[in-house]
Coordinates of C-alpha atoms and ligand atoms in Angstrom, one line a residue:
M1 CA 0.0 0.0 0.0
I2 CA 2.8 2.4 0.9
C3 CA 5.7 2.6 -1.5
K4 CA 8.7 4.8 -1.6
K5 CA 9.6 6.5 -4.8
D6 CA 13.3 6.9 -5.4
G7 CA 14.6 10.3 -6.4
S8 CA 11.9 12.3 -4.7
S9 CA 12.7 15.0 -2.1
A10 CA 12.1 14.4 1.6
K11 CA 9.3 16.9 1.5
D12 CA 7.7 15.3 -1.5
G13 CA 8.1 12.0 0.2
E14 CA 6.2 13.2 3.3
R15 CA 3.4 14.7 1.1
M16 CA 3.1 11.6 -0.9
K17 CA 3.0 9.5 2.2
E18 CA 0.2 11.6 3.5
E19 CA -1.6 11.3 0.2
F20 CA -1.3 7.6 0.2
M21 CA -2.5 7.5 3.8
W22 CA -5.4 9.6 2.9
N23 CA -6.1 7.2 0.0
D24 CA -5.8 4.2 2.4
M25 CA -8.3 5.9 4.7
Q26 CA -10.7 6.3 1.8
M27 CA -10.2 2.6 0.9
Y28 CA -10.8 1.6 4.5
R29 CA -14.0 3.7 4.5
R30 CA -15.2 1.8 1.4
M31 CA -14.3 -1.5 2.9
I32 CA -16.0 -0.7 6.2
S33 CA -19.2 0.3 4.5
L34 CA -19.1 -2.8 2.4
F35 CA -18.2 -5.3 5.1
S36 CA -20.5 -3.8 7.7
K37 CA -23.4 -5.1 5.6
C38 CA -22.2 -8.7 6.4
T39 CA -22.0 -8.4 10.2
D40 CA -23.7 -6.9 13.2
D41 CA -20.3 -5.9 14.6
Y42 CA -19.0 -2.4 14.1
L43 CA -15.9 -2.1 12.0
F44 CA -13.4 0.7 12.6
A45 CA -10.2 2.2 11.3
F46 CA -8.0 4.5 13.4
D47 CA -5.5 6.6 11.6
I48 CA -2.9 6.8 14.3
K49 CA -0.7 9.4 12.8
N50 CA -3.5 11.9 12.1
N51 CA -5.6 11.0 15.1
R52 CA -8.6 10.3 12.8
Y53 CA -11.1 7.6 13.5
M54 CA -14.0 6.1 11.5
I55 CA -16.5 3.5 12.4
S56 CA -19.3 1.8 10.4
D57 CA -22.6 3.7 10.2
N58 CA -24.5 1.1 12.2
A59 CA -22.7 2.3 15.4
A60 CA -24.7 5.5 15.3
E61 CA -27.8 3.4 15.9
T62 CA -26.6 2.4 19.4
F63 CA -24.2 5.1 20.4
P64 CA -24.7 8.9 20.7
M65 CA -22.7 10.0 17.6
E66 CA -23.8 12.3 14.9
K67 CA -21.0 11.4 12.5
T68 CA -19.2 8.1 12.1
E69 CA -15.9 9.8 11.1
F70 CA -13.9 12.0 13.5
S71 CA -10.9 14.2 13.1
D72 CA -10.1 14.0 16.9
A73 CA -10.1 10.3 17.7
F74 CA -9.0 10.6 21.3
G75 CA -11.4 13.5 22.1
T76 CA -14.4 11.7 20.6
L77 CA -13.6 8.3 22.2
K78 CA -13.4 10.1 25.5
E79 CA -17.0 11.2 25.1
I80 CA -18.3 7.8 24.0
V81 CA -16.3 5.5 26.3
F82 CA -17.7 4.8 29.8
P83 CA -15.6 7.2 32.0
E84 CA -14.3 4.5 34.4
D85 CA -13.0 2.5 31.4
Y86 CA -11.3 5.3 29.5
P87 CA -7.9 5.1 31.2
V88 CA -7.6 1.4 30.3
L89 CA -8.4 2.1 26.6
E90 CA -6.0 5.1 26.6
E91 CA -3.2 3.0 28.0
D92 CA -3.8 0.3 25.5
L93 CA -3.8 2.7 22.5
N94 CA -0.7 4.4 23.8
R95 CA 1.1 1.1 23.7
I96 CA 0.1 0.7 20.1
I97 CA 1.0 4.3 19.2
S98 CA 4.4 3.9 20.7
G99 CA 4.9 0.7 18.7
N100 CA 5.0 -1.5 21.8
S101 CA 2.0 -3.5 20.8
K102 CA 0.7 -4.6 17.4
E103 CA -2.6 -5.9 18.6
H104 CA -5.7 -4.5 20.4
N105 CA -7.9 -6.9 22.3
L106 CA -10.0 -5.3 25.0
E107 CA -13.4 -5.7 26.7
Y108 CA -14.7 -2.5 28.1
R109 CA -17.8 -0.3 28.1
W110 CA -19.1 2.4 25.8
V111 CA -22.1 4.5 26.7
G112 CA -25.3 3.8 24.7
K113 CA -27.7 6.4 23.4
D114 CA -29.9 5.9 26.6
G115 CA -26.9 6.8 28.7
K116 CA -26.4 3.2 30.0
P117 CA -23.1 1.4 29.7
V118 CA -22.8 -1.2 26.8
W119 CA -20.1 -3.8 27.1
I120 CA -18.1 -4.2 23.9
S121 CA -15.4 -6.5 22.8
C122 CA -12.9 -4.6 20.6
R123 CA -10.2 -6.4 18.6
G124 CA -7.9 -4.8 16.1
Q125 CA -4.6 -5.2 14.2
V126 CA -1.9 -2.6 13.6
V127 CA -0.9 -1.8 10.0
D128 CA 2.7 -0.5 9.8
D129 CA 4.4 1.6 7.2
E130 CA 7.5 0.3 5.5
D131 CA 9.7 1.4 8.4
G132 CA 7.6 -0.6 10.9
N133 CA 5.9 2.4 12.4
P134 CA 2.3 2.1 13.2
L135 CA 0.0 3.8 10.7
F136 CA -3.5 2.3 11.3
L137 CA -5.3 0.2 13.7
I138 CA -8.2 -1.6 12.0
G139 CA -10.6 -4.1 13.5
R140 CA -14.1 -4.8 14.8
I141 CA -16.2 -4.0 17.9
S142 CA -18.8 -6.5 19.1
D143 CA -21.7 -5.4 21.3
I144 CA -21.5 -8.1 24.0
G145 CA -24.5 -6.9 25.9
R146 CA -25.8 -4.0 27.8
K147 CA -25.0 -5.8 31.0
S148 CA -21.7 -6.0 32.8
K149 CA -20.2 -9.4 33.3
I150 CA -20.6 -8.8 37.0
D151 CA -23.9 -8.5 38.6
G152 CA -24.3 -5.2 40.4
I153 CA -26.4 -6.5 43.3
T154 CA -24.5 -9.6 44.3
G155 CA -21.0 -8.9 42.8
L156 CA -21.2 -12.4 41.2
Y157 CA -20.3 -13.2 37.6
R158 CA -23.3 -13.6 35.4
E159 CA -24.6 -16.4 33.3
R160 CA -22.4 -15.5 30.3
S161 CA -19.3 -16.1 32.3
L162 CA -20.6 -19.4 33.5
K163 CA -21.2 -20.4 29.9
K164 CA -17.7 -19.4 28.9
Y165 CA -16.3 -21.3 31.9
L166 CA -18.1 -24.4 31.0
Q167 CA -17.0 -24.1 27.4
D168 CA -13.4 -23.8 28.5
L169 CA -13.8 -26.9 30.7
A170 CA -15.1 -28.7 27.6
D171 CA -12.3 -27.5 25.4
S172 CA -9.6 -28.5 28.0
G173 CA -11.0 -32.0 28.5
K174 CA -11.9 -31.3 32.1
Y175 CA -15.7 -31.5 31.7
E176 CA -16.5 -33.2 35.0
G177 CA -18.6 -31.8 37.9
F178 CA -22.1 -30.6 38.7
L179 CA -24.2 -27.5 38.7
L180 CA -26.5 -26.6 41.6
Q181 CA -29.0 -24.0 40.7
I182 CA -30.6 -22.3 43.7
G183 CA -33.6 -20.1 44.0
I184 CA -35.4 -18.3 46.8
D185 CA -39.0 -19.7 47.2
N186 CA -41.7 -17.1 46.7
F187 CA -39.1 -14.4 46.0
K188 CA -41.7 -12.4 44.1
E189 CA -43.9 -12.2 47.2
I190 CA -40.9 -11.2 49.4
N191 CA -40.1 -8.4 46.9
E192 CA -43.7 -7.2 46.9
K193 CA -44.2 -7.5 50.6
Y194 CA -40.9 -6.0 51.9
G195 CA -39.8 -4.0 48.9
K196 CA -37.1 -4.3 46.3
T197 CA -34.3 -3.0 48.4
F198 CA -35.0 -5.8 51.0
G199 CA -35.2 -8.3 48.1
N200 CA -31.8 -7.1 46.8
D201 CA -30.3 -7.4 50.3
E202 CA -31.6 -11.0 50.5
L203 CA -29.9 -11.8 47.1
L204 CA -26.7 -10.4 48.5
N205 CA -27.1 -12.4 51.6
M206 CA -27.6 -15.6 49.6
A207 CA -24.6 -14.8 47.3
E208 CA -22.4 -14.3 50.4
C209 CA -23.7 -17.5 52.0
L210 CA -23.1 -19.5 48.8
K211 CA -19.6 -18.1 48.5
K212 CA -18.8 -18.8 52.1
T213 CA -20.2 -22.3 52.1
I214 CA -18.6 -23.4 48.9
G215 CA -15.2 -21.7 49.6
E216 CA -12.5 -22.8 47.2
A217 CA -14.4 -25.9 46.2
G218 CA -16.6 -24.2 43.6
K219 CA -17.7 -21.0 41.8
V220 CA -20.9 -19.0 42.2
F221 CA -22.8 -17.3 39.3
R222 CA -25.8 -15.1 39.3
M223 CA -28.6 -16.1 37.0
G224 CA -31.8 -14.1 36.3
G225 CA -34.2 -13.1 39.1
D226 CA -33.5 -14.8 42.4
E227 CA -31.5 -17.7 41.0
M228 CA -27.8 -18.5 41.4
I229 CA -25.7 -21.4 40.2
V230 CA -22.9 -23.1 42.0
L231 CA -20.4 -24.9 39.8
V232 CA -18.3 -27.6 41.4
E233 CA -15.7 -29.4 39.4
G234 CA -14.5 -32.9 40.0
T235 CA -15.4 -36.6 39.5
F236 CA -18.2 -37.8 41.7
D237 CA -20.0 -41.0 42.1
A238 CA -23.3 -39.3 42.0
E239 CA -25.3 -42.5 42.4
K240 CA -23.6 -43.2 45.8
E241 CA -23.2 -39.8 47.5
D242 CA -25.0 -37.1 45.5
P243 CA -22.7 -34.3 46.6
A244 CA -25.0 -31.7 45.0
K245 CA -27.7 -32.6 47.4
Q246 CA -25.4 -32.6 50.3
L247 CA -24.2 -29.2 49.3
Y248 CA -27.8 -28.0 49.1
K249 CA -28.4 -29.1 52.6
K250 CA -25.3 -27.4 53.8
I251 CA -26.3 -24.2 52.2
R252 CA -29.8 -24.4 53.6
E253 CA -28.4 -24.8 57.1
A254 CA -26.0 -21.9 56.6
M255 CA -28.6 -19.5 55.1
D256 CA -29.7 -16.7 57.4
N257 CA -33.1 -16.7 55.9
H258 CA -35.1 -14.9 58.6
I259 CA -37.0 -11.7 58.0
N260 CA -37.3 -9.4 60.9
V261 CA -39.8 -6.7 60.5
N262 CA -40.7 -4.7 63.6
G263 CA -39.7 -7.6 65.8
H264 CA -41.9 -10.0 63.8
V265 CA -39.7 -12.8 62.5
S266 CA -40.6 -14.9 59.5
F267 CA -38.6 -17.3 57.4
Y268 CA -38.2 -18.1 53.7
T269 CA -37.0 -21.3 52.1
I270 CA -34.8 -22.1 49.1
S271 CA -35.1 -24.8 46.4
A272 CA -32.5 -26.2 44.1
G273 CA -32.0 -28.2 41.0
S274 CA -28.8 -30.2 40.2
I275 CA -27.2 -31.7 37.2
Y276 CA -24.0 -33.6 36.8
F277 CA -21.8 -33.3 33.7
H278 CA -19.2 -35.7 32.3
E279 CA -16.5 -35.9 29.8
E280 CA -18.5 -38.5 27.9
D281 CA -21.5 -36.1 27.4
E282 CA -22.0 -35.2 23.8
P283 CA -22.6 -32.6 22.8
K284 CA -21.2 -30.5 25.6
D285 CA -23.5 -27.5 25.3
A286 CA -23.3 -25.1 28.2
A287 CA -26.6 -23.4 27.4
V288 CA -28.4 -26.8 27.4
L289 CA -26.7 -27.9 30.6
I290 CA -27.8 -24.6 32.3
E291 CA -31.3 -25.0 30.9
H292 CA -31.5 -28.5 32.4
A293 CA -30.3 -27.3 35.8
G294 CA -33.1 -24.6 35.6
F295 CA -35.6 -27.3 34.7
A296 CA -34.6 -29.4 37.8
L297 CA -35.1 -26.3 39.9
H298 CA -38.5 -25.8 38.4
Q299 CA -39.3 -29.4 39.3
A300 CA -38.2 -28.7 42.9
K301 CA -40.6 -25.7 43.0
I302 CA -43.6 -27.5 41.6
S303 CA -43.0 -30.5 43.9
G304 CA -43.6 -28.3 46.9
K305 CA -40.4 -26.1 47.2
N306 CA -37.8 -26.2 50.0
T307 CA -36.2 -29.2 48.4
C308 CA -33.5 -30.2 45.9
V309 CA -34.4 -32.1 42.7
R310 CA -31.8 -33.8 40.5
Y311 CA -32.3 -33.5 36.7
S312 CA -33.9 -36.5 35.1
K313 CA -33.8 -37.0 31.4
E314 CA -37.1 -39.0 31.5
V315 CA -38.9 -36.2 33.3
Y316 CA -37.5 -33.6 31.0
E317 CA -38.5 -35.6 27.9
E318 CA -42.0 -36.0 29.4
Y319 CA -42.1 -32.2 29.8
V320 CA -40.9 -31.7 26.2
H321 CA -43.6 -34.2 25.1
M322 CA -46.2 -32.2 26.9
L323 CA -45.1 -29.1 25.1
D324 CA -45.4 -31.0 21.8
V325 CA -48.9 -32.1 22.7
Q326 CA -49.8 -28.6 23.6
E327 CA -48.5 -27.4 20.3
E328 CA -50.5 -30.0 18.5
L329 CA -53.6 -29.1 20.4
R330 CA -53.1 -25.5 19.5
K331 CA -52.7 -26.3 15.8
D332 CA -55.8 -28.5 15.8
I333 CA -57.9 -25.9 17.5
E334 CA -56.8 -23.2 15.1
N335 CA -57.5 -25.6 12.3
N336 CA -61.2 -25.5 12.8
F337 CA -61.2 -27.9 15.8
R338 CA -59.7 -30.7 13.7
G339 CA -59.8 -34.1 15.4
F340 CA -62.2 -33.0 18.1
E341 CA -65.5 -34.8 18.6
L342 CA -68.2 -34.8 21.2
Y343 CA -69.3 -38.1 22.7
Y344 CA -72.4 -38.4 24.7
Q345 CA -73.1 -40.5 27.8
P346 CA -76.8 -41.1 28.7
V347 CA -78.2 -39.6 31.8
V348 CA -81.0 -41.9 33.1
N349 CA -84.0 -40.2 34.6
I350 CA -84.9 -42.6 37.5
S351 CA -88.5 -41.6 38.0
K352 CA -89.3 -41.8 34.3
K353 CA -87.1 -44.8 33.8
R354 CA -85.8 -43.3 30.5
I355 CA -82.8 -41.7 28.9
L356 CA -83.9 -38.1 28.7
G357 CA -80.5 -36.4 28.8
A358 CA -76.8 -36.8 28.0
E359 CA -73.5 -35.5 29.2
A360 CA -71.3 -34.1 26.4
L361 CA -67.7 -35.3 26.8
I362 CA -64.9 -34.2 24.6
R363 CA -62.6 -36.6 22.6
W364 CA -59.5 -35.8 20.6
H365 CA -58.1 -37.9 17.8
S366 CA -54.7 -36.3 17.2
S367 CA -53.1 -37.1 13.8
K368 CA -49.7 -37.1 15.5
F369 CA -50.5 -38.7 18.9
G370 CA -53.5 -40.8 18.2
F371 CA -56.4 -41.0 20.7
M372 CA -55.9 -39.1 23.9
S373 CA -58.2 -39.1 26.9
P374 CA -59.6 -35.7 28.2
G375 CA -57.9 -36.4 31.5
Q376 CA -54.6 -36.0 29.7
F377 CA -55.3 -33.1 27.5
I378 CA -57.8 -30.9 29.4
P379 CA -55.2 -29.8 32.0
L380 CA -52.9 -28.8 29.0
L381 CA -55.7 -26.8 27.5
E382 CA -56.4 -25.1 30.8
E383 CA -52.8 -24.2 31.3
T384 CA -52.6 -22.5 27.9
G385 CA -56.1 -21.0 28.0
L386 CA -57.0 -23.0 24.8
I387 CA -59.9 -24.4 26.7
I388 CA -61.7 -21.1 26.1
P389 CA -62.1 -21.4 22.3
L390 CA -62.5 -25.1 22.5
G391 CA -65.1 -24.7 25.3
R392 CA -67.1 -22.3 23.1
W393 CA -67.1 -24.9 20.3
I394 CA -68.1 -27.6 22.8
A395 CA -71.1 -25.6 24.0
K396 CA -72.2 -24.7 20.5
T397 CA -71.9 -28.3 19.2
A398 CA -73.6 -29.8 22.2
L399 CA -76.5 -27.3 22.0
E400 CA -77.0 -27.8 18.3
Q401 CA -77.1 -31.6 18.9
C402 CA -79.5 -31.2 21.7
V403 CA -81.9 -29.1 19.6
K404 CA -82.0 -31.9 17.1
W405 CA -82.7 -34.5 19.7
Q406 CA -85.3 -32.3 21.4
K407 CA -87.4 -32.5 18.2
A408 CA -87.7 -36.3 18.8
V409 CA -87.7 -36.2 22.6
P410 CA -89.2 -32.9 24.0
G411 CA -87.6 -32.0 27.3
F412 CA -84.3 -33.7 26.4
R413 CA -81.5 -32.0 28.3
I414 CA -77.8 -31.7 27.6
N415 CA -75.0 -31.4 30.3
V416 CA -71.9 -29.4 29.3
N417 CA -68.7 -29.3 31.4
L418 CA -67.2 -25.9 32.1
S419 CA -63.6 -25.6 33.3
F420 CA -62.8 -23.1 36.0
V421 CA -60.5 -21.4 33.6
Q422 CA -63.4 -20.6 31.3
I423 CA -65.3 -19.3 34.4
K424 CA -62.5 -17.2 35.6
K425 CA -60.8 -16.0 32.5
S426 CA -63.5 -15.7 29.9
N427 CA -66.9 -14.3 29.6
A428 CA -68.4 -17.8 29.6
L429 CA -71.9 -16.7 30.7
Q430 CA -72.2 -14.1 27.9
D431 CA -70.9 -16.6 25.4
I432 CA -73.6 -19.1 26.4
L433 CA -76.4 -16.5 26.6
T434 CA -75.5 -15.3 23.1
L435 CA -75.6 -18.9 21.8
I436 CA -79.0 -19.5 23.4
D437 CA -80.2 -16.3 21.9
T438 CA -79.0 -16.8 18.4
M439 CA -80.2 -20.4 18.4
D440 CA -83.5 -19.2 19.9
I441 CA -83.8 -22.1 22.4
D442 CA -85.0 -22.5 25.9
K443 CA -82.4 -22.1 28.6
S444 CA -83.8 -25.1 30.4
I445 CA -82.3 -27.6 27.9
L446 CA -78.8 -26.8 29.2
M447 CA -77.1 -27.9 32.5
I448 CA -73.6 -26.5 33.1
E449 CA -71.3 -28.8 35.2
V450 CA -68.5 -27.3 37.2
T451 CA -66.1 -29.5 39.2
E452 CA -65.9 -29.1 42.9
S453 CA -62.6 -27.6 43.8
G454 CA -61.0 -24.8 45.8
E455 CA -60.9 -22.8 42.5
I456 CA -64.7 -22.4 42.3
E457 CA -64.8 -21.1 45.8
S458 CA -62.7 -18.1 44.8
S459 CA -64.6 -14.8 44.8
V460 CA -64.3 -14.3 41.1
A461 CA -65.7 -17.8 40.4
A462 CA -68.5 -17.3 43.0
R463 CA -69.5 -14.1 41.3
V464 CA -69.6 -15.7 37.9
L465 CA -71.6 -18.7 39.1
R466 CA -74.1 -16.4 40.8
S467 CA -74.6 -14.5 37.6
F468 CA -75.3 -17.8 35.8
K469 CA -78.0 -18.4 38.3
E470 CA -79.4 -14.9 37.9
E471 CA -79.7 -15.7 34.2
S472 CA -81.6 -18.9 35.1
I473 CA -78.9 -21.2 33.7
Q474 CA -78.9 -24.5 35.6
L475 CA -75.8 -25.5 37.4
A476 CA -74.5 -28.8 38.6
I477 CA -71.6 -29.4 40.9
D478 CA -69.5 -32.3 39.5
D479 CA -67.3 -34.9 41.3
F480 CA -69.0 -33.9 44.6
G481 CA -67.2 -35.5 47.6
T482 CA -63.7 -35.1 46.2
G483 CA -63.1 -31.4 47.2
Y484 CA -64.6 -29.4 50.0
S485 CA -67.8 -31.3 50.1
N486 CA -69.6 -28.4 51.7
L487 CA -73.3 -28.8 50.9
R488 CA -74.0 -25.5 52.6
Y489 CA -71.8 -23.8 50.1
V490 CA -73.5 -25.7 47.3
K491 CA -76.8 -24.4 48.4
D492 CA -75.5 -20.9 48.8
M493 CA -74.2 -21.0 45.3
T494 CA -77.6 -22.0 44.2
F495 CA -76.5 -25.2 42.3
D496 CA -79.4 -27.2 41.1
L497 CA -77.8 -30.6 40.8
V498 CA -75.2 -32.5 42.8
K499 CA -73.2 -35.2 41.0
I500 CA -71.7 -37.5 43.5
D501 CA -68.3 -38.6 42.5
Q502 CA -67.9 -42.0 40.9
S503 CA -65.2 -43.0 43.4
F504 CA -68.0 -43.4 46.0
I505 CA -70.2 -45.5 43.7
R506 CA -67.4 -47.7 42.4
N507 CA -67.1 -49.7 45.6
I508 CA -70.5 -49.1 47.0
T509 CA -71.5 -52.7 47.1
N510 CA -68.4 -53.6 49.2
S511 CA -67.9 -50.5 51.3
K512 CA -70.2 -49.7 54.1
Y513 CA -68.5 -46.3 54.5
D514 CA -69.0 -45.3 50.9
Y515 CA -72.6 -46.4 51.1
L516 CA -73.3 -44.3 54.2
V517 CA -71.5 -41.3 52.7
V518 CA -73.6 -41.4 49.6
K519 CA -76.8 -41.9 51.6
Q520 CA -75.9 -38.9 53.8
F521 CA -75.0 -36.7 50.8
T522 CA -78.3 -37.6 49.1
E523 CA -80.5 -37.0 52.0
L524 CA -78.9 -33.7 52.8
A525 CA -79.0 -32.6 49.2
H526 CA -82.7 -33.5 48.9
S527 CA -83.5 -31.7 52.1
L528 CA -81.9 -28.6 50.5
K529 CA -84.1 -29.2 47.4
L530 CA -81.2 -30.2 45.2
T531 CA -81.5 -33.0 42.7
V532 CA -78.8 -35.8 42.8
C533 CA -77.0 -37.7 40.1
Y534 CA -74.7 -40.8 40.7
E535 CA -71.9 -41.3 38.3
G536 CA -70.0 -44.5 37.6
V537 CA -72.7 -47.1 37.9
E538 CA -70.9 -50.0 36.2
T539 CA -72.8 -53.1 37.2
E540 CA -76.4 -54.3 37.8
E541 CA -75.4 -55.0 41.4
A542 CA -74.2 -51.4 41.9
L543 CA -77.4 -50.1 40.3
K544 CA -79.6 -52.2 42.6
C545 CA -77.7 -51.0 45.5
V546 CA -77.9 -47.3 44.7
L547 CA -81.5 -47.3 43.7
G548 CA -82.4 -47.8 47.3
L549 CA -80.7 -44.4 48.1
N550 CA -83.2 -42.6 45.9
P551 CA -81.1 -40.7 43.3
D552 CA -82.8 -38.5 40.7
Y553 CA -80.4 -39.5 37.9
V554 CA -77.7 -42.1 37.3
Q555 CA -74.9 -42.4 34.7
G556 CA -72.5 -45.2 34.1
Y557 CA -71.0 -47.8 31.9
F558 CA -73.9 -50.1 32.9
F559 CA -76.2 -48.1 30.7
S560 CA -73.6 -47.0 28.2
R561 CA -70.1 -45.6 27.8
P562 CA -69.9 -42.2 26.2
V563 CA -70.5 -42.7 22.4
P564 CA -70.5 -40.6 19.2
A565 CA -73.8 -38.7 18.4
A566 CA -75.0 -41.2 15.8
E567 CA -74.5 -44.2 18.1
F568 CA -76.2 -42.3 20.9
E569 CA -79.2 -41.6 18.6
D570 CA -79.3 -45.2 17.6
K571 CA -79.0 -46.9 20.9
C572 CA -79.7 -44.5 23.7
L573 CA -82.0 -41.6 22.8
N574 CA -85.3 -41.9 24.7
R575 CA -84.6 -45.6 25.5
S576 CA -86.6 -46.9 28.4
V577 CA -84.6 -48.6 31.2
Q578 CA -85.8 -51.5 33.2
F579 CA -84.9 -51.9 36.9
Ligands
C2E601 P1 -66.4 -35.9 34.3 O1 -67.1 -34.7 33.9 O2 -66.6 -36.4 35.7 O3 -66.9 -37.0 33.3 C1 -67.2 -38.3 33.7 C2 -66.1 -39.2 33.3 O4 -66.3 -40.5 33.8 C3 -66.0 -39.4 31.8 O5 -64.6 -39.6 31.5 C4 -66.7 -40.7 31.6 O6 -66.3 -41.3 30.4 C5 -66.3 -41.5 32.8 N1 -67.4 -42.4 33.1 C6 -68.7 -42.4 32.9 N2 -69.3 -43.5 33.4 C7 -68.3 -44.3 33.9 C8 -68.3 -45.5 34.6 O7 -69.3 -46.2 34.8 N3 -67.1 -46.0 35.0 C9 -65.9 -45.3 34.8 N4 -64.8 -45.8 35.3 N5 -65.9 -44.1 34.2 C10 -67.1 -43.6 33.8 P2 -63.9 -38.8 30.4 O8 -64.8 -38.6 29.2 O9 -62.6 -39.5 30.1 O10 -63.7 -37.4 31.0 C11 -62.9 -37.2 32.1 C12 -63.0 -35.8 32.6 O11 -62.5 -34.8 31.6 C13 -64.4 -35.4 32.8 O12 -64.9 -35.9 34.0 C14 -64.3 -33.9 32.8 O13 -63.8 -33.4 34.0 C15 -63.3 -33.7 31.7 N6 -64.0 -33.4 30.5 C16 -64.5 -34.3 29.6 N7 -65.1 -33.6 28.6 C17 -65.0 -32.3 28.9 C18 -65.5 -31.1 28.3 O14 -66.1 -31.1 27.2 N8 -65.2 -29.9 28.9 C19 -64.5 -29.9 30.0 N9 -64.2 -28.6 30.6 N10 -64.1 -30.9 30.7 C20 -64.3 -32.2 30.1
CA602 CA1 -69.0 -33.9 34.2
CA603 CA1 -67.8 -36.3 37.4

C-alpha cells in the first residue's frame, strides 16, 4: 500500500506518504461500509498518525454519535467510552502508538444512546508503514451486551461467564462436575411485601452465604431473578453420594433466611435443581446444561419447594412431550377444531325410567399422537387458555345436537362441562347467553357442570356462578365429595344438581363407608331441594344398591359408555330402562 519512490525530495516523500495514507483511509472507508453489511459488529479504522477515526454507520444506531468519522479520535472516544474504562483504553492505545503493541484486544464499556453502559469487545490489528511504524489500527467491535459481566447486586459473575467457563472446561478435557441452581422460594412475594431493596439485600445475603459455604471448592454465578448457580468441578460417584444434594443441605443450614420486620420474624426457604456433567457427554453444550439445571429447579418448585431435585432425562422428555402435545392441540384448535369430537353419555332419569338427557364429553383424535383421553389433554388446554375457544365450540356443538334430539324427545337435556379457567378467564356466561339467543332455544335444555374444587370457591368464580343463576342457567356441581364437600356452600351458590363422584359409587357394594356417605349426601341434598345424580354405575349390582338411596339421575357404563352422536341416537336416545 505504501511505496517509496526513489529520487523524490524528503518533503515530496512526506506529502506523498500523506496522500497515500489519505487514500488508504478512503479505501478503509469503502471496505468498512461494504463489510458492515455482512455483520452486526462495528468495523473501525483508526488513523494513528492523524488521530482520525472512523466506524461503520450502524454504530450511530446504538451510540450517541452524529458522525461516524472524527478528526479528533481521542477526544471523541473520551466522550463515547464509559468514563471509568477510558484510562484502560487510553493505556492500550498508547502502547500501540508507541509501537510496543501490534494488537488490540479489550473488553470495556461504551455509553449507549440511553446513557447506559454497553459492554463491547474490541479487537484490532496494527498496519505499519514500510519502516515498521504504526499507521493504522483496524478491527471490529462486538456489542457483547448491555450488562456488565458482573452483577451489580451480588457482585457475582453472570450467566455469560458461566457459559464461557463451561466451554473452557469442555475444550480443555476437564468437563467433570455438577451445577446446583438455587432459587429463593416465593421471591416475588418477598419483593412485593418487603420492597425491592429488601429483596436485593436477601440476594446479596444468599450470594455471600453461597460463596462462604462453597469456599474454594466451587464457583458461584448469578442467573436471572432470584437464581444463582454453584459450579463444582470434580469426578463424583453421584449415584452413591449425590454431593450436590449434600451441598444444598449445607447451604440451607447456613442461610440466614429470617426476615425481621418490627420484631416480627418470618422465614423463607430455598429450592435447588442439580445436574452432573461428564467428559463423555455429547454434545457439551453449556446453554443446554444450564437449561436442564433450571428445569430441575423448576421441578423442585412444583413439587412443593424447600427441596433439591436432580435433573432427570425422562422427566425432561416428558415435559418436552407435553409441550409437543400442547402445540398439536393449538394447531388442531386453530384448524377449525380438527380431530375434536363430542361423545355423549346417557343420563338416566330414574322416576321416568328413561334416557332423557346426555352429558357431552370431549374426545381428541390427534393425527400425531392418536387418541388421547380428556384427563390427559384438558389440563394442558387449561394451562394455555386454549380451553376457552374449545369450550365455546363444545357448548355450540352440544346445544346444536340437543336441539335436534329435542325434536324427537321434547324436554331432552344436555349437560356441558365448564372448566374453572373458562369461568375465571373468559366471559363464559355471555358466550352461552349469546348462543342460546341466536339459536332461539329455551335455557332449560342446558345444564352446566362445574367441578368441585378450591378454585370455584374463589370470589371471582363465585360471582360468575351467581350470575349464571341470575340468568336462570342451571348449574351442577361435579365430582362432589372429592373437594370441600360443603353442601351448605353448594346451596348458597344455588346449584341445582349434585353429581356424587364416581369413586364413592365404584365400591358401594363392598364399602359400608361409601354407602353411608352417599346416603348422607343424598338425604342432605334432597333436604336442600337439590337433585342428585350418581356417576360411575358400572354393574347391575351397583345399580340395585344405589336405587335404594333414591337418586334422581344415574350415569355409568352399565347403561352406556360415552358414544358418538350417531350411536347415541341409535342406541340410547329416549330408551326406556328396566330396573
Ligand atoms: P367428568 O365430567 O366427571 O366425566 C365423567 C367421566 O367418567 C368421563 O370420563 C366418563 O367417560 C367417565 N365415566 C362415565 N361413566 C363411567 C363408569 O361407569 N365408570 C368409569 N370408570 N368411568 C365412567 P372422560 O370422558 O374421560 O372425561 C374425564 C373428565 O374430563 C371429565 O370428568 C371432565 O372433568 C373432563 N371433560 C371431559 N369432557 C369435557 C369437556 O367437554 N369440557 C371440560 N371442561 N371438561 C371435560
Ligand atoms: Ca362432568
Ligand atoms: Ca364427574
